[in-house]
C-alpha cells in the first residue's frame, strides 16, 4: 500500500504564474488535509476536504488559493498568480475518517522566483 | 483558542545525553489528540506518536518516551541516550475538534531544533 504521494516534489514558478500541487491519498482514504510550512516556521493548516466537498477552509488565504478533491483523481491545491511569499513547503495528509490517524506525504517545495 | 507552545527553540546536546523537549498546549475541547513529529534535514514529516486526551499513561518506545500531564497541559518528549541521527526539528501538535470529535486539523508548535553533537 503506497503512502500519500505528492507531486511534484519540487516546483519552481515565476511570479505571476500558476502553481498546481497534487496529492494522491492512500488507498481507501477519503479525507485530505493541506498544510503550509513557511521557511523556519511550523506547519499551518490550510484546508480539509472530503471527496467533492470542502469541509473547512479556514486556513486558506482569501485570494489566489483554491483546493479541490474530485470524485476521481488526486486532490489539487492551486495557487494563481504566485508571489515570492508563496514560497514554502506544502504538505498534504490523508485519513480514512475524520478522527482516524492521518498520514503525511513528503511535501512539495514551491519556490517562486 | 487552541495553541501549542514549544518554548525551546534550539537544544544542543552531546551524544549519549538524555534530552527532554517541552510542549504545552491550550484547548477548550474535551476530546483531542496530541502528536509529536520529527522533521529531519531531508524535510519529510515522520510521525512519532498520537495520544488521546483520555489516556494519560506515559508511553515508552525504545529510546523515546512521552509524559502526558493534563493537569499542566503538557506533553513532553524525552530521548534517552541521544544519537546524531536524532538531530532534527521536532514538532508537537494538537488536534482541533469538529462536529464534536477530534480531527486531523492540527495546530503545530513552532518546533524545537535538536542538534546532537558526536
Coordinates of C-alpha atoms in Angstrom, one line a residue:
Chain A
X1 CA 0.0 0.0 0.0
X2 CA 1.7 3.1 -1.2
X3 CA 1.8 6.1 1.1
X4 CA 0.5 9.6 0.4
X5 CA 2.0 10.7 -2.9
X6 CA 2.7 14.3 -3.6
X7 CA 3.9 15.7 -6.9
X8 CA 5.9 17.4 -7.9
X9 CA 8.4 17.2 -5.1
X10 CA 9.9 20.5 -6.2
X11 CA 8.3 23.2 -8.2
X12 CA 9.7 26.5 -9.4
X13 CA 7.5 29.2 -10.7
X14 CA 8.0 32.7 -11.8
X15 CA 6.0 35.5 -10.2
X16 CA 2.5 35.7 -11.7
X17 CA 2.4 32.0 -12.9
X18 CA 0.1 29.4 -11.6
X19 CA 1.2 26.5 -9.3
X20 CA -0.7 23.2 -9.2
X21 CA 0.2 20.8 -6.4
X22 CA -1.1 17.3 -6.4
X23 CA -1.9 14.9 -3.6
X24 CA -2.9 11.3 -4.1
X25 CA -4.2 10.0 -0.8
X26 CA -3.5 6.5 0.5
X27 CA -5.8 3.8 -0.9
X28 CA -9.2 3.9 0.9
X29 CA -8.6 7.4 2.3
X30 CA -11.3 9.9 1.6
X31 CA -10.2 12.7 3.8
X32 CA -7.4 15.1 2.8
X33 CA -5.7 17.9 4.6
X34 CA -3.3 20.5 3.2
X35 CA -0.7 22.3 5.3
X36 CA 1.8 25.0 4.5
X37 CA 5.2 25.4 6.1
X38 CA 6.9 28.7 5.5
X39 CA 10.7 28.8 5.9
X40 CA 11.8 28.4 9.5
X41 CA 8.2 28.0 10.7
X42 CA 5.9 25.3 11.8
X43 CA 3.1 23.9 9.7
X44 CA -0.1 25.8 9.3
X45 CA -3.5 24.2 8.4
X46 CA -4.9 25.4 5.2
X47 CA -7.9 23.3 4.2
X48 CA -9.7 20.0 4.9
X49 CA -11.6 18.2 2.1
X50 CA -13.6 15.1 1.7
X51 CA -14.4 13.7 -1.7
X52 CA -16.1 16.5 -3.7
X53 CA -16.6 18.6 -0.6
X54 CA -14.6 21.3 1.2
X55 CA -15.2 20.8 5.0
X56 CA -13.0 23.5 6.5
X57 CA -11.1 26.1 4.6
X58 CA -10.4 28.5 7.5
X59 CA -6.7 28.5 6.9
X60 CA -6.8 29.3 3.2
X61 CA -5.7 32.8 2.1
X62 CA -8.8 34.6 0.8
X63 CA -7.4 35.2 -2.7
X64 CA -5.5 33.2 -5.3
X65 CA -5.7 29.9 -3.4
X66 CA -8.1 27.1 -4.1
X67 CA -8.4 23.4 -3.4
X68 CA -10.4 20.5 -4.7
X69 CA -10.7 16.8 -4.2
X70 CA -12.8 15.4 -7.0
X71 CA -14.6 12.1 -7.0
X72 CA -11.8 10.6 -9.1
X73 CA -8.2 11.6 -9.1
X74 CA -5.9 13.4 -6.7
X75 CA -6.6 16.5 -4.6
X76 CA -5.3 19.7 -6.1
X77 CA -4.1 22.8 -4.4
X78 CA -4.0 25.6 -6.9
X79 CA -2.2 28.9 -6.4
X80 CA -2.8 31.6 -9.0
X81 CA -0.5 34.5 -9.8
X82 CA 2.1 33.3 -7.3
X83 CA 4.2 35.8 -5.4
X84 CA 7.5 35.3 -3.6
X85 CA 5.7 35.0 -0.3
X86 CA 4.1 31.8 -1.5
X87 CA 7.5 30.0 -1.4
X88 CA 7.0 27.3 1.1
X89 CA 6.7 23.6 1.6
X90 CA 3.2 22.3 1.1
X91 CA 2.2 19.1 2.8
X92 CA -0.9 17.0 2.4
X93 CA -2.2 14.3 4.7
X94 CA -4.9 11.7 4.3
X95 CA -7.0 9.6 6.6
X96 CA -9.8 7.1 6.3
X97 CA -12.1 9.0 8.6
X98 CA -12.4 12.4 10.4
X99 CA -10.7 11.1 13.5
X100 CA -8.6 8.4 12.1
X101 CA -4.8 8.8 12.1
X102 CA -3.6 10.9 9.2
X103 CA -0.6 10.1 7.1
X104 CA 1.6 12.9 5.6
X105 CA 3.1 13.0 2.2
X106 CA 6.7 14.1 1.6
X107 CA 5.7 17.6 0.6
X108 CA 6.0 19.8 -2.4
X109 CA 8.6 22.6 -2.1
X110 CA 7.5 25.6 -4.1
X111 CA 10.0 28.2 -5.0
X112 CA 8.8 31.5 -6.6
X113 CA 11.5 33.4 -8.5
Chain B
X1 CA -8.3 29.5 21.2
X2 CA -6.2 26.4 20.7
X3 CA -2.4 26.9 21.0
X4 CA 0.7 24.8 21.2
X5 CA 3.9 26.3 22.7
X6 CA 7.3 24.8 22.3
X7 CA 9.4 27.3 24.3
X8 CA 12.8 25.7 23.4
X9 CA 13.8 27.0 20.0
X10 CA 17.1 25.1 19.8
X11 CA 18.8 22.5 22.0
X12 CA 22.3 21.2 21.6
X13 CA 23.4 18.0 23.4
X14 CA 26.3 15.7 23.1
X15 CA 25.7 12.1 22.0
X16 CA 24.5 9.7 24.7
X17 CA 23.0 12.6 26.8
X18 CA 19.3 12.5 27.6
X19 CA 17.2 15.3 26.3
X20 CA 13.6 16.5 27.0
X21 CA 11.6 18.5 24.6
X22 CA 8.8 20.5 26.2
X23 CA 5.3 21.0 24.8
X24 CA 2.5 23.0 26.5
X25 CA -0.9 23.2 24.9
X26 CA -4.2 25.1 25.3
X27 CA -7.6 23.9 24.3
X28 CA -11.2 24.0 25.3
X29 CA -12.0 20.7 23.6
X30 CA -12.7 17.8 25.8
X31 CA -11.7 15.3 23.1
X32 CA -8.4 15.9 21.4
X33 CA -5.2 14.3 20.2
X34 CA -1.6 15.3 20.9
X35 CA 1.2 14.4 18.4
X36 CA 4.9 14.5 18.0
X37 CA 6.5 14.7 14.6
X38 CA 10.2 14.6 13.6
X39 CA 11.4 16.6 10.6
X40 CA 14.9 15.6 9.6
X41 CA 17.0 17.8 7.3
X42 CA 15.6 16.0 4.3
X43 CA 12.3 17.7 5.1
X44 CA 9.7 15.0 5.4
X45 CA 7.5 14.6 8.4
X46 CA 8.0 11.5 10.5
X47 CA 5.1 10.5 12.8
X48 CA 6.3 9.6 16.3
X49 CA 3.2 9.4 18.4
X50 CA -0.5 10.2 18.7
X51 CA -2.0 10.3 22.2
X52 CA -5.8 10.5 23.0
X53 CA -6.8 13.1 25.6
X54 CA -8.4 10.4 27.7
X55 CA -5.2 8.3 28.0
X56 CA -2.7 9.9 30.4
X57 CA -0.5 6.8 30.6
X58 CA 3.1 7.6 29.8
X59 CA 4.5 5.8 26.8
X60 CA 7.9 4.4 26.0
X61 CA 9.1 3.3 22.6
X62 CA 12.7 2.3 22.6
X63 CA 14.8 5.4 23.4
X64 CA 11.7 7.6 23.2
X65 CA 9.3 8.3 26.0
X66 CA 6.4 10.7 26.4
X67 CA 4.9 12.3 29.6
X68 CA 1.4 13.5 29.2
X69 CA 0.0 15.5 32.1
X70 CA -3.4 17.0 31.7
X71 CA -3.1 18.9 35.0
X72 CA -0.4 21.1 33.5
X73 CA -1.5 20.8 29.8
X74 CA 1.9 19.4 28.9
X75 CA 3.1 16.6 26.6
X76 CA 6.8 16.3 26.9
X77 CA 9.1 14.1 24.9
X78 CA 12.3 12.6 26.2
X79 CA 15.0 11.0 24.1
X80 CA 17.3 8.8 26.1
X81 CA 21.0 8.3 25.1
X82 CA 20.6 10.6 22.2
X83 CA 22.3 9.8 18.9
X84 CA 23.5 12.0 16.0
X85 CA 20.6 10.6 13.9
X86 CA 18.2 12.2 16.3
X87 CA 19.2 15.6 15.0
X88 CA 16.1 17.2 13.5
X89 CA 13.3 19.6 14.2
X90 CA 10.6 18.2 16.4
X91 CA 7.1 19.4 16.3
X92 CA 4.3 19.0 18.9
X93 CA 0.8 19.3 17.6
X94 CA -2.8 19.4 18.9
X95 CA -5.9 18.4 17.0
X96 CA -8.9 20.6 16.8
X97 CA -12.4 19.3 17.3
X98 CA -15.0 19.5 14.5
X99 CA -18.6 18.4 14.9
X100 CA -17.8 17.2 18.4
X101 CA -14.9 14.9 17.6
X102 CA -11.2 15.2 17.2
X103 CA -10.0 15.6 13.7
X104 CA -6.7 15.9 11.8
X105 CA -6.9 19.6 11.6
X106 CA -3.7 20.1 13.6
X107 CA -2.2 23.1 15.3
X108 CA 1.5 22.8 15.3
X109 CA 4.0 24.4 17.6
X110 CA 6.9 26.3 16.2
X111 CA 9.3 23.3 16.6
X112 CA 12.4 22.6 18.6
X113 CA 15.7 22.2 16.6
X114 CA 17.7 19.4 18.3
X115 CA 21.3 19.2 17.4
X116 CA 23.2 16.1 18.7
X117 CA 26.9 16.5 18.6
X118 CA 29.2 13.5 18.2

